[in-house]
Coordinates of C-alpha atoms in Angstrom, one line a residue:
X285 CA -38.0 40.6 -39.0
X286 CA -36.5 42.4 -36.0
X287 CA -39.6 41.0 -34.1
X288 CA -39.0 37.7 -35.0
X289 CA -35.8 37.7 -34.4
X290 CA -36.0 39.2 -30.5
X291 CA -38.6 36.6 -30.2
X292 CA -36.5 33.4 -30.9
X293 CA -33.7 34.9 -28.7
X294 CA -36.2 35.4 -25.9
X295 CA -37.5 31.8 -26.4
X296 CA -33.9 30.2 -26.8
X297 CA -32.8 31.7 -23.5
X298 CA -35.9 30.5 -22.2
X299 CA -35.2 26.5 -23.0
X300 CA -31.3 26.7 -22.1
X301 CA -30.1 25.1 -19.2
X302 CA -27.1 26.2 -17.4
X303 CA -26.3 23.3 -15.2
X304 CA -23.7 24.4 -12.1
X305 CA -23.6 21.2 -10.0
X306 CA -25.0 17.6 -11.3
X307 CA -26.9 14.9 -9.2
X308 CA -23.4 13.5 -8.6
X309 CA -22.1 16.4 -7.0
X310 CA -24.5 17.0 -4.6
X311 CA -24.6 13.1 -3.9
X312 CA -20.7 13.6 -3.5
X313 CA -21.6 16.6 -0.8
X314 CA -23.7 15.0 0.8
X315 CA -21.9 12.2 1.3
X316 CA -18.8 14.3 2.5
X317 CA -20.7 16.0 5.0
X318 CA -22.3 13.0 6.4
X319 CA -19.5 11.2 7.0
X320 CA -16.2 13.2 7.3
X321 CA -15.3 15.5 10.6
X322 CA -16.0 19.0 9.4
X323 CA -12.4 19.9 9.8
X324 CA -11.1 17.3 7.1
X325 CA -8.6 18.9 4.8
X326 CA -9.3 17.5 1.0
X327 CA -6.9 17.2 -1.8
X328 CA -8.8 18.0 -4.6
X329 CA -8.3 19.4 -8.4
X330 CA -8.6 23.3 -8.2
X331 CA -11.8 23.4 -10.0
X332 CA -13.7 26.3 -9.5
X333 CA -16.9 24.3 -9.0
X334 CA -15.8 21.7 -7.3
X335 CA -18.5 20.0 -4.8
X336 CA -16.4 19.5 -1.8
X337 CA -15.3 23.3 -0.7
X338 CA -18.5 24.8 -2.6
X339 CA -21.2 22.3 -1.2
X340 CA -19.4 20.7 1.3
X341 CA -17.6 23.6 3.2
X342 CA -14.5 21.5 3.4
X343 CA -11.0 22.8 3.3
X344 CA -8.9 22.0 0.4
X345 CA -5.0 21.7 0.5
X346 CA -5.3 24.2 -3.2
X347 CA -8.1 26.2 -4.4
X348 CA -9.0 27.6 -8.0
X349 CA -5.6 28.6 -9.4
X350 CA -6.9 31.6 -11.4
X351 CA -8.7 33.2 -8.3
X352 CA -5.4 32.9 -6.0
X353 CA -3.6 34.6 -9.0
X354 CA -6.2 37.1 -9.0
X355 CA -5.2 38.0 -5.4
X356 CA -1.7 38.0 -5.8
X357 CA -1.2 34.7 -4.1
X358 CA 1.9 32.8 -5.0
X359 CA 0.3 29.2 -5.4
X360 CA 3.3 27.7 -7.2
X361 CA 4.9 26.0 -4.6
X362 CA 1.8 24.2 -3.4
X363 CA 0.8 23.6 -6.6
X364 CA 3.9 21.7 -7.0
X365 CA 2.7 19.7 -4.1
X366 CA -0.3 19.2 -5.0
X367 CA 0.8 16.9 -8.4
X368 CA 3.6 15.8 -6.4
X369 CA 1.1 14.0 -4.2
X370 CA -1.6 13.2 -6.9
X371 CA 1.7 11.2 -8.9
X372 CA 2.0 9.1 -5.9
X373 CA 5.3 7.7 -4.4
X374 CA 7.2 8.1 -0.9
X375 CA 7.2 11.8 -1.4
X376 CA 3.6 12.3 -1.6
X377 CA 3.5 10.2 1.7
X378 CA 5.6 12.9 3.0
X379 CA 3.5 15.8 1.7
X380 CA -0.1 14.6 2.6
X381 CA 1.1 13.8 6.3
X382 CA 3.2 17.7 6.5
X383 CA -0.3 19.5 5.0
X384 CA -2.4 17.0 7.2
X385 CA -4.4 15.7 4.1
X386 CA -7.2 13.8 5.6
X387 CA -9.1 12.4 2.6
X388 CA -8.2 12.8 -1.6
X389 CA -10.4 13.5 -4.1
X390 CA -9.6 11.8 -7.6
X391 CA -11.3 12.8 -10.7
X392 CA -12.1 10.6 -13.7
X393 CA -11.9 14.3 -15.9
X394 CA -8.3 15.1 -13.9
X395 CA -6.5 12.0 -14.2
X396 CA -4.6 13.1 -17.0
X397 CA -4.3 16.5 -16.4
X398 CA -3.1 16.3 -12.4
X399 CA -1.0 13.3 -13.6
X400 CA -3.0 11.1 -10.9
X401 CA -1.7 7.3 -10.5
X402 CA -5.0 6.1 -9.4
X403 CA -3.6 3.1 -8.7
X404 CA -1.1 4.1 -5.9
X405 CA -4.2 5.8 -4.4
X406 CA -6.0 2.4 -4.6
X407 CA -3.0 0.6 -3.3
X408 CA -2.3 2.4 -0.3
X409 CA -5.6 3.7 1.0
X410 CA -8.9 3.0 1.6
X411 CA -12.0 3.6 -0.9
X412 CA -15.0 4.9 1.2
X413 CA -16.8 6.4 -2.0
X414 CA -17.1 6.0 -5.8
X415 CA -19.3 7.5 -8.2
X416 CA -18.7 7.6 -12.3
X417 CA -16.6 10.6 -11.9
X418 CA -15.6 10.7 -8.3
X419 CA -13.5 8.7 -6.1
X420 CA -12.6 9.4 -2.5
X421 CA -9.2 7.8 -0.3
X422 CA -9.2 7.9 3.0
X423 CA -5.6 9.3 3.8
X424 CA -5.5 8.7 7.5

């Protein structure tokens, strides 16, 4: 039984599939490296994983909130600017020219959680890439 047993955990492990990054983030990466100035500074969610700073190498305005905590960072301030700019409005105007946000990242998964208003993002600024879960403004 104990045989039998170490065998179907062996053979389980075997067939599972932990995936990291999809075909649509390394599409999204290679896009971003392709065609924005290496020195571009991103807002984007603070997803551990995300493609731009992990595949890209681009700077973000935040990254993964639990890591800066980890460090004793105090991210509370420009996390606060981060939604601020994602919600759209004058202000975030303000923000994303005072951090120098050159391009931002929106989410189909974040939209609720970051509070984005897609729509001011599609207003204002220019689309130069959309996937099913991705879409990227250019800011400047």
């Amino acid at each position: 039984l104990m045989t039998v047993v170490g065998v179907l955990s062996v053979w389980s492990e075997y067939n599972l599939s932990w995936l990291m990054f999809s075909k649509e983030d390394l599409a999204l990466a290679d896009f971003v490296r392709e065609k924005t100035p290496k020195d571009a500074l991103f807002l984007t969610s603070d997803s551990h994983r995300h493609p731009v700073p992990a595949l890209a190498g681009r700077r973000i305005v935040m990254g993964y909130r639990g890591w800066l905590w980890g460090y004793g960072i105090d991210y509370r301030s420009r996390e606060l600017d981060v939604l601020t700019m994602y919600g759209g409005g004058e202000e975030a105007f303000a923000l994303m020219k005072n951090y120098g946000v050159g391009y931002a990242v929106v989410e189909k998964n974040k939209i609720t959680e970051l509070n984005v208003a897609k729509e001011f993002f599609i207003q204002k600024f220019p689309l130069i890439y959309e996937s099913a879960n991705y879409s990227i403004f250019k800011v400047d």
